[in-house]
Short mmCIF file of C-alpha atoms and ligand atoms in Angstrom, two decimals:
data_model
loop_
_atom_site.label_atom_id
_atom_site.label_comp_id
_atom_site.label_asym_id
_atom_site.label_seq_id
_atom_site.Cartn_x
_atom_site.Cartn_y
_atom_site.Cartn_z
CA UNK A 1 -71.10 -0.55 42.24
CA UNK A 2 -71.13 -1.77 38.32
CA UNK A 3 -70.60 1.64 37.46
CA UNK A 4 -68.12 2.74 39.62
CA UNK A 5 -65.75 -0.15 38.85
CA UNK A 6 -65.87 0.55 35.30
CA UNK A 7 -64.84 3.88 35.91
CA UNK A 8 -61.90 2.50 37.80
CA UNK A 9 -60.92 0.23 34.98
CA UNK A 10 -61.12 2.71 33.05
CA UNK A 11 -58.62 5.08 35.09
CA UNK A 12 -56.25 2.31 34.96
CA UNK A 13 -56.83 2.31 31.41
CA UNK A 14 -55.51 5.87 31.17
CA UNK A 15 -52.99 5.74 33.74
CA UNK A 16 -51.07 2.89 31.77
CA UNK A 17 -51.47 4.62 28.65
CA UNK A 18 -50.31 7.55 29.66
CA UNK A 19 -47.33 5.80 31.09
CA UNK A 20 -47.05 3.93 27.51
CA UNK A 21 -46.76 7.14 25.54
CA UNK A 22 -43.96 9.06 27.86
CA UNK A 23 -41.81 6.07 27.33
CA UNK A 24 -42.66 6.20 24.18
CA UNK A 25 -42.14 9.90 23.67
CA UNK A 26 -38.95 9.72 26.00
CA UNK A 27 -36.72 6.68 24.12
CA UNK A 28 -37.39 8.75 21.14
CA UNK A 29 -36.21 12.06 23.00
CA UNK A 30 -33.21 10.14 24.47
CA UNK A 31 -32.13 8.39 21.19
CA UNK A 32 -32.45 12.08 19.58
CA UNK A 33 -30.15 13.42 21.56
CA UNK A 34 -27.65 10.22 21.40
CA UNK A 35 -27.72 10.71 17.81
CA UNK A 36 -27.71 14.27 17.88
CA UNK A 37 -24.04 14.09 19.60
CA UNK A 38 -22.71 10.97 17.29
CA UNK A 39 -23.16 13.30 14.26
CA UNK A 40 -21.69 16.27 15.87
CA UNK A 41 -18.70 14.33 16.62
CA UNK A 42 -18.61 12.69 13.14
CA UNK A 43 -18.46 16.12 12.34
CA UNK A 44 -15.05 17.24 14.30
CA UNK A 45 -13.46 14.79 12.50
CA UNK A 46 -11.57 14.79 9.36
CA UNK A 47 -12.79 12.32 6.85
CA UNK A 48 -10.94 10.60 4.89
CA UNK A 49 -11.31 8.13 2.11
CA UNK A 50 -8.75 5.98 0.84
CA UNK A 51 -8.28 3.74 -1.92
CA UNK A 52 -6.22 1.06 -1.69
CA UNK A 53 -5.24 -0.93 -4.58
CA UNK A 54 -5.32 -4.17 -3.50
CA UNK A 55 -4.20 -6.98 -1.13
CA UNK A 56 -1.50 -8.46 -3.23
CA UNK A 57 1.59 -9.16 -0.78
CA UNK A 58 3.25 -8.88 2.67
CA UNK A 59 3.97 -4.92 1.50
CA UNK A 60 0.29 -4.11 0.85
CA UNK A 61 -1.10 -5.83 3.99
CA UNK A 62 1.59 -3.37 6.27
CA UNK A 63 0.77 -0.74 3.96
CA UNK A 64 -3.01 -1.18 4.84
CA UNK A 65 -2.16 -1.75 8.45
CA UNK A 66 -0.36 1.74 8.72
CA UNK A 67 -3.14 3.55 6.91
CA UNK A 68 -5.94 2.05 9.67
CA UNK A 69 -3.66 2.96 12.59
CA UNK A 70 -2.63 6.13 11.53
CA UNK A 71 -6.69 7.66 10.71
CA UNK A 72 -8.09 6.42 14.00
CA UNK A 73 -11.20 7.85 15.80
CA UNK A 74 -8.92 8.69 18.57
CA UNK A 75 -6.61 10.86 16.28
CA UNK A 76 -9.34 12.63 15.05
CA UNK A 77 -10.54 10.94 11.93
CA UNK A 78 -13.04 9.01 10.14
CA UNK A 79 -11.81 6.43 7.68
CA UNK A 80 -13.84 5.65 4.66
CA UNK A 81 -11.65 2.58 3.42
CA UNK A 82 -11.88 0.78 -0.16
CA UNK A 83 -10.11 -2.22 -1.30
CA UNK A 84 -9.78 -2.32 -5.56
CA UNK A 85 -8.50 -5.35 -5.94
CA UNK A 86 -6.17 -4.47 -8.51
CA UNK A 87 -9.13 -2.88 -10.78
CA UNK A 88 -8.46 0.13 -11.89
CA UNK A 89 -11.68 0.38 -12.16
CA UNK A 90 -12.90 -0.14 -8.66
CA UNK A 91 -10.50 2.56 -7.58
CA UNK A 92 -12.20 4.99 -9.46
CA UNK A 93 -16.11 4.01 -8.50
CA UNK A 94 -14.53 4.37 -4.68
CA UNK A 95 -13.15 7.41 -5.65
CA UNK A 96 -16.36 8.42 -7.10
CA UNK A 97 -18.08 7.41 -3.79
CA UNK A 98 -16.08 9.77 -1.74
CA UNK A 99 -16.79 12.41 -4.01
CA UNK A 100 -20.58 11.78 -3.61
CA UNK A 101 -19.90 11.35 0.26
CA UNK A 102 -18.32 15.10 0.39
CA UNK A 103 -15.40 13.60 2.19
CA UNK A 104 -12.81 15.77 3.29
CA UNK A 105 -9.93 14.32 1.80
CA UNK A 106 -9.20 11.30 -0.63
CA UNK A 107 -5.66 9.41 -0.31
CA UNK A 108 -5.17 6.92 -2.63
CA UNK A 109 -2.13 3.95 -3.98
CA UNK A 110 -3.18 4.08 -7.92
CA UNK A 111 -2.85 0.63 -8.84
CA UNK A 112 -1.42 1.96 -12.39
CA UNK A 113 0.27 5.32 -13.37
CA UNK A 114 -2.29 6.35 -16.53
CA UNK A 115 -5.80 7.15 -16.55
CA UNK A 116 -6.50 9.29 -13.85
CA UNK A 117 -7.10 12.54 -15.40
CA UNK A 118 -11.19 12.41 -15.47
CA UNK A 119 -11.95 11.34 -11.63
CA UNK A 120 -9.20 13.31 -10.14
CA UNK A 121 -10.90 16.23 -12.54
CA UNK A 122 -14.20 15.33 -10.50
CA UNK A 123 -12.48 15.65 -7.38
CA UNK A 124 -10.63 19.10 -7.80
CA UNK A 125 -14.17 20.03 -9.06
CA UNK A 126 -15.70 18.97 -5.66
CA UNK A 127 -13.09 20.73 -3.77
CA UNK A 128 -11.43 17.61 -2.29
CA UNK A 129 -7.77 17.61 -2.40
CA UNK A 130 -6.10 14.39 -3.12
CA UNK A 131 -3.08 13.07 -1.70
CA UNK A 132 -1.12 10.01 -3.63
CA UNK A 133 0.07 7.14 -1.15
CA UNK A 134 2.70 4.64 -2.45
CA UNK A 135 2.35 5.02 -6.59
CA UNK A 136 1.78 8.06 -8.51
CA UNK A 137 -0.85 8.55 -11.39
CA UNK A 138 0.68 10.20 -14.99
CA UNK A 139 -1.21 13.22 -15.22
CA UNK A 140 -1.00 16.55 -18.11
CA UNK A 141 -1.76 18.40 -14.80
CA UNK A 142 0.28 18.00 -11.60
CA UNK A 143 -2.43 20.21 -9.86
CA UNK A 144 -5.22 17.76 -10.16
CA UNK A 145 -3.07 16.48 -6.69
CA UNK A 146 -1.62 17.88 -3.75
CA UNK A 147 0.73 15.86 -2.94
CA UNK A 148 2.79 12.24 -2.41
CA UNK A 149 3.83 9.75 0.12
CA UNK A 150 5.88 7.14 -1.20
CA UNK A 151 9.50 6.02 -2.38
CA UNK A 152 11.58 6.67 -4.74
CA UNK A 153 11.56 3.76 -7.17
CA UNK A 154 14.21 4.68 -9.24
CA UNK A 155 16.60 5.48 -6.57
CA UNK A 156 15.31 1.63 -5.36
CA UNK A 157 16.27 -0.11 -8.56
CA UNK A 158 19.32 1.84 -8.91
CA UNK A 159 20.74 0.49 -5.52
CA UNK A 160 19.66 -2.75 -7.01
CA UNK A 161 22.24 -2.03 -9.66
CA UNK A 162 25.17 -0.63 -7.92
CA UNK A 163 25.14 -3.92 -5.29
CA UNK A 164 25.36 -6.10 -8.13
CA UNK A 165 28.77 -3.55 -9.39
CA UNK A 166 29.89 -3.81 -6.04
CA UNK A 167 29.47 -8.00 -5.27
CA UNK A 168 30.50 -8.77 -8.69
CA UNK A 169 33.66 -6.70 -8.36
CA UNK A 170 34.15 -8.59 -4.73
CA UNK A 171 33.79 -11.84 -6.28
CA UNK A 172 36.31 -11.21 -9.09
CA UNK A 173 33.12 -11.83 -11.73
CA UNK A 174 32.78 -8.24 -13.12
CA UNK A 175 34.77 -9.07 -16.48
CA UNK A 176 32.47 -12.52 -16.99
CA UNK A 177 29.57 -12.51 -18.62
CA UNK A 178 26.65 -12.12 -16.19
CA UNK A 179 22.85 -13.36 -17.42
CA UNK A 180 20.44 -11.86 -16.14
CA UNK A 181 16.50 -12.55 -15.75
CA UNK A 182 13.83 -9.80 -14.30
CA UNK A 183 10.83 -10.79 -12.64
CA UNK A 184 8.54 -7.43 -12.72
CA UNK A 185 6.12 -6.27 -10.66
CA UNK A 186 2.50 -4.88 -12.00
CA UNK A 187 2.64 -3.61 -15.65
CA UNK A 188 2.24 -0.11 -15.48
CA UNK A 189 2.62 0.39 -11.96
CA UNK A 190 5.23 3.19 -10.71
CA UNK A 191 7.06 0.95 -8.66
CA UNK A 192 7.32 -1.31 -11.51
CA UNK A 193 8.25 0.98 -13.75
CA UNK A 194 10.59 3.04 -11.35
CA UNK A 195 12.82 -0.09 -10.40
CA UNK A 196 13.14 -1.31 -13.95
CA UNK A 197 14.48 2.15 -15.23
CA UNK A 198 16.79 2.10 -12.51
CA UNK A 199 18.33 -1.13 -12.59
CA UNK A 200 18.21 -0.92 -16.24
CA UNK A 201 21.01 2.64 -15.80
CA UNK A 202 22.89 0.64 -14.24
CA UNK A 203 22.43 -2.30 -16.33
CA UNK A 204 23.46 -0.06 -19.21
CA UNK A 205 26.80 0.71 -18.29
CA UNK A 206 28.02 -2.86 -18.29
CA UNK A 207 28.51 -4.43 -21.52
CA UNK A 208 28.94 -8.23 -19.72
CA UNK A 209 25.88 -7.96 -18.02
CA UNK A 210 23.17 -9.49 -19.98
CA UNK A 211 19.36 -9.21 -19.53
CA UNK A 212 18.11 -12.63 -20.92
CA UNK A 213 14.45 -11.75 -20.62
CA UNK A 214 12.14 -9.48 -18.46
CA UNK A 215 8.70 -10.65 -16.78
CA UNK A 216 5.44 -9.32 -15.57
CA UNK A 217 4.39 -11.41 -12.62
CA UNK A 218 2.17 -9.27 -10.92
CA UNK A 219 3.60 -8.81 -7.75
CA UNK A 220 2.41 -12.21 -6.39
CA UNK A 221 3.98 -15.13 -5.33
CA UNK A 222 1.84 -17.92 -7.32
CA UNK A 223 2.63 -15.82 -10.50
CA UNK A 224 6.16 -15.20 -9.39
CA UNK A 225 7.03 -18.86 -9.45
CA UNK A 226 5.01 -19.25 -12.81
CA UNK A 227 7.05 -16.80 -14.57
CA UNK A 228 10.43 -18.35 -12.68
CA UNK A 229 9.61 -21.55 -13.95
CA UNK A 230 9.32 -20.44 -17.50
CA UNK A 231 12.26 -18.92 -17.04
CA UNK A 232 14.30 -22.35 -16.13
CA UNK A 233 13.05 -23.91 -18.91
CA UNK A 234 14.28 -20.94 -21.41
CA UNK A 235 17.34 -20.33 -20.02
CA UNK A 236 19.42 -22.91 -18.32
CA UNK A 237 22.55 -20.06 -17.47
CA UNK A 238 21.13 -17.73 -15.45
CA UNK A 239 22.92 -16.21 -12.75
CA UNK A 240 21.42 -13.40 -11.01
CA UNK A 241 17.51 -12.70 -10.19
CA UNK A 242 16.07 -9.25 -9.76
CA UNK A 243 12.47 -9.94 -8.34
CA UNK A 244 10.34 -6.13 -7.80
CA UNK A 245 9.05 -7.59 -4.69
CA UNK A 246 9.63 -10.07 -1.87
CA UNK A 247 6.34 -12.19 -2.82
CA UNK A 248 7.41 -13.10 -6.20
CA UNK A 249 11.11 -13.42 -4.81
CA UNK A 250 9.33 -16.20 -2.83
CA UNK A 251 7.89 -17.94 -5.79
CA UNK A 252 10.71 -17.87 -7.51
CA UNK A 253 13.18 -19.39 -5.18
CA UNK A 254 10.77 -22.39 -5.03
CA UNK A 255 10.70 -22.99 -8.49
CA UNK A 256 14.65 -22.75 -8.76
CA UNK A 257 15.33 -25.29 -5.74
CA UNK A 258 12.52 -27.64 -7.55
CA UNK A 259 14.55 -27.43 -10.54
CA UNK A 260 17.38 -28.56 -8.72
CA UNK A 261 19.59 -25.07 -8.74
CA UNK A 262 20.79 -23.36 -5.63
CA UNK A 263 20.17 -19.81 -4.91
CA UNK A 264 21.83 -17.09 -2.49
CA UNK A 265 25.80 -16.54 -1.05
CA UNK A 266 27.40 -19.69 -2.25
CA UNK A 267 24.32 -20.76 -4.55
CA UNK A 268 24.31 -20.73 -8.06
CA UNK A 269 21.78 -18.02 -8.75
CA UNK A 270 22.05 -14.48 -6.82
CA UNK A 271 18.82 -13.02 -5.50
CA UNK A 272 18.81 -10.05 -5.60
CA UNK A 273 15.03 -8.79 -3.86
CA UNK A 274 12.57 -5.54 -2.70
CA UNK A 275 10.80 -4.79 -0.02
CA UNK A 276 12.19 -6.34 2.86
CA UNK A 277 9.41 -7.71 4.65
CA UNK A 278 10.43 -10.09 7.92
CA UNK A 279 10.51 -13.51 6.00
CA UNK A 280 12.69 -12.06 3.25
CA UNK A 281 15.28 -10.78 5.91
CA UNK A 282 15.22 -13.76 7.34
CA UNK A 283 16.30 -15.39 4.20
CA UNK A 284 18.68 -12.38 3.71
CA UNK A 285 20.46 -13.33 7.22
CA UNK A 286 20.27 -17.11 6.32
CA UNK A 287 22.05 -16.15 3.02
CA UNK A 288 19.16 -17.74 0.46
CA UNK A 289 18.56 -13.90 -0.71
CA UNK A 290 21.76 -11.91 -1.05
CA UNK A 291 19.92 -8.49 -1.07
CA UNK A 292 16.95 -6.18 -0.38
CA UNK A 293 16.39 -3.08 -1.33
CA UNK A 294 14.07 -1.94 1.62
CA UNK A 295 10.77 -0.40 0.44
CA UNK A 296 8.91 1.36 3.65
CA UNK A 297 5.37 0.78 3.67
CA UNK A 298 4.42 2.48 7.02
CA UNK A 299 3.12 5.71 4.89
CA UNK A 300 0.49 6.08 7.75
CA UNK A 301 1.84 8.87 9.94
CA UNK A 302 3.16 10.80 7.08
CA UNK A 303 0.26 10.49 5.62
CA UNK A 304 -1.77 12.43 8.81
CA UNK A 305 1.42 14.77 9.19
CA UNK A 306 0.87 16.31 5.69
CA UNK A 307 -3.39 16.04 6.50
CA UNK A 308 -2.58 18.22 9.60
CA UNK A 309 -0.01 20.78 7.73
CA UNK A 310 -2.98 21.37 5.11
CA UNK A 311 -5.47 21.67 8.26
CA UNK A 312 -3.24 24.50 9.54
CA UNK A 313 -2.72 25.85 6.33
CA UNK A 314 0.76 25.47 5.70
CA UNK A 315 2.33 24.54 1.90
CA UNK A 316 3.10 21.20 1.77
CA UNK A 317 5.89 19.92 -1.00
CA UNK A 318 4.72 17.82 -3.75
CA UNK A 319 6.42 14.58 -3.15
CA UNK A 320 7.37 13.39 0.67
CA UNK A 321 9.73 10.23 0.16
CA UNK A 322 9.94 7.80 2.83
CA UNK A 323 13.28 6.42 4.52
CA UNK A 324 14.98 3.27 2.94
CA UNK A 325 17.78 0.95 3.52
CA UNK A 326 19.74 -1.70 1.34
CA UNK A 327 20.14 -5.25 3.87
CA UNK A 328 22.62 -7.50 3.25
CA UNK A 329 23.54 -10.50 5.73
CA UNK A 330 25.74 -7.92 7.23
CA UNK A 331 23.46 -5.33 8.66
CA UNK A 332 20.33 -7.76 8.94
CA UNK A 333 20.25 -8.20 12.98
CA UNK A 334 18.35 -10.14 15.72
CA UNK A 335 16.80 -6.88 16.30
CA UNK A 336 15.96 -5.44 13.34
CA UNK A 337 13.81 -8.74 12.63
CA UNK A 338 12.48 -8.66 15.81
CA UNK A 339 10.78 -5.22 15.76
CA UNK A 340 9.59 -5.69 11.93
CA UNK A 341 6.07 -6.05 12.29
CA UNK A 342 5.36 -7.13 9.16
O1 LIG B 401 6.87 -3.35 -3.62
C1 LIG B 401 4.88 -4.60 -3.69
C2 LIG B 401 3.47 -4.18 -3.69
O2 LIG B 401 3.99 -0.28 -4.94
C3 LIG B 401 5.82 -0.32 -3.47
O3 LIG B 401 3.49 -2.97 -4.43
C4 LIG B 401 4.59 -0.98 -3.92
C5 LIG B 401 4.76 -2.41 -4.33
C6 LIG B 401 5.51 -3.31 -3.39
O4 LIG B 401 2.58 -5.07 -4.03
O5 LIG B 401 5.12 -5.64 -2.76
#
């Protein structure tokens, strides 16, 4: 009797175990296959890392935005995404990364113009094409990248320019003297540098207009006011404002209404902004800003269009330039702000 029930116990003993090691031997065979079919589908997609430069103002954030919604899983991609936080530096250890991660392509908003020539050198070496969003890099070699998404700064701070010809000349002010004072955006930056040679053409051909003093200010809103206030205390005439972005344009209309100046149609200082985010155009149809020179951020879908030519093989140009507009109280409408998400 002893002995047989041992011999039972023991059966149980070898039934459970058993039972034990095909679970065991099954989750594993299960989870196998599971991951088995992630990585092939990883696989199908096109990977793609992109550096973005930062997080700076209204433009970035939309920027970002269209980036994430254009290289979705359900388009076919996998996004690697960096943020540099205006480091230079940090843009080129991401870059680095993708490089090391054998991605299949690297997009990236180079936070300045110079620089680039050794990473992008790594790249080409790795067989990775790069495509520039936003910004473009200063490079001996225009082969180091395929290709650009972006806008055409000088064309942007040119139409800066030629509204100020065109409302002086309305308001009967193009023989006066006209002072002017230049908040820029991120020293070295293309879109700094584009929209200063532009405006400055213009500029150039105008012997009353005078450019009091240009600015770095970063592109930020905090720094924008900074700069504005220094500004005011330098310079108690000035009449017109060019700010490189909306942010800054911000800043600096506080720190004129705290110094007790009025800005915008009617005001004592013209504003005279870029970008045209929602709350600028807001101020552009209340009349505090009296222009902006649009800047499109949604670089997303051209971004994938000229990812999908290259897929298919097909020569793609070297500089895609996105569509722009000029708003003025008279073409900012109930619409237009409505449908700006961002
Ligand atoms: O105008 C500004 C942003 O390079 C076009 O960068 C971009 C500029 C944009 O921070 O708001």
């Amino acid at each position: 009797m002893i002995k047989n029930s041992a011999f039972i116990n023991k059966l149980i003993f070898i039934f459970f175990a058993v039972i034990l090691l095909l679970m065991i031997l099954g989750g594993r065979f299960f989870t196998n296959i599971e991951e088995d079919t992630y990585v092939s589908e990883e696989e199908d997609r096109i990977v793609v890392g992109v550096s973005q430069l930062g997080s700076e103002s209204g433009w970035r954030t939309a920027n970002t935005e269209s980036v994430q919604n254009a290289f979705t899983q359900q388009n076919g991609y996998f996004l690697i995404f960096n943020n540099a936080r205006q480091k230079q530096e940090n843009q080129i250890k991401a870059i680095r990364s993708f490089i090391s991660q054998r991605v299949d392509y690297i997009v990236f908003a180079p936070v300045v113009e110079t620089g680039w020539e050794t990473v992008l050198q790594e790249a080409r070496e790795a067989d990775i094409p790069v495509i520039l969003m936003d910004r473009k890099v200063n490079v001996r070699n225009d082969g180091l990248y395929v290709t650009c998404v972006g806008s055409d700064f000088v064309e942007e701070g040119e139409r800066a320019g030629r509204w100020l010809e065109e409302d002086l000349a309305r308001r009967g002010m193009d023989e006066r003297n006209v002072n002017i004072v230049v908040l820029k955006g991120t020293q070295g930056s293309s879109s700094q540098i584009g929209r200063t040679i532009g405006f400055s053409v213009v500029a150039a051909k105008h012997d009353n207009w005078n450019i009091l003093e240009q600015e770095y200010a970063d592109f930020t809103s905090a720094k924008g006011k900074e700069v504005m206030e220094s500004f005011l205390r330098k310079h108690p005439d000035i009449d017109v404002v060019v700010s490189h972005n909306d942010d800054m344009t911000f800043g600096a209309i506080e720190a004129i209404r705290a110094s007790g100046r009025t800005v915008g149609i009617g005001g004592e200082i013209t504003i005279i902004s870029f970008d045209a985010v929602r709350g600028a155009l807001e101020m552009v149809a209340d009349g505090t800003i009296n222009v902006d020179i649009e800047c499109n951020p949604n670089q997303g879908e051209y971004l994938s269009r000229v990812i999908e030519m290259l897929e298919a093989g097909e020569k793609v140009e070297k500089q895609y330039y996105v569509e722009e507009n000029v708003f003025t109280m008279e073409n900012v409408t109930e619409e237009l702000l409505e449908e700006r998400n961002y």
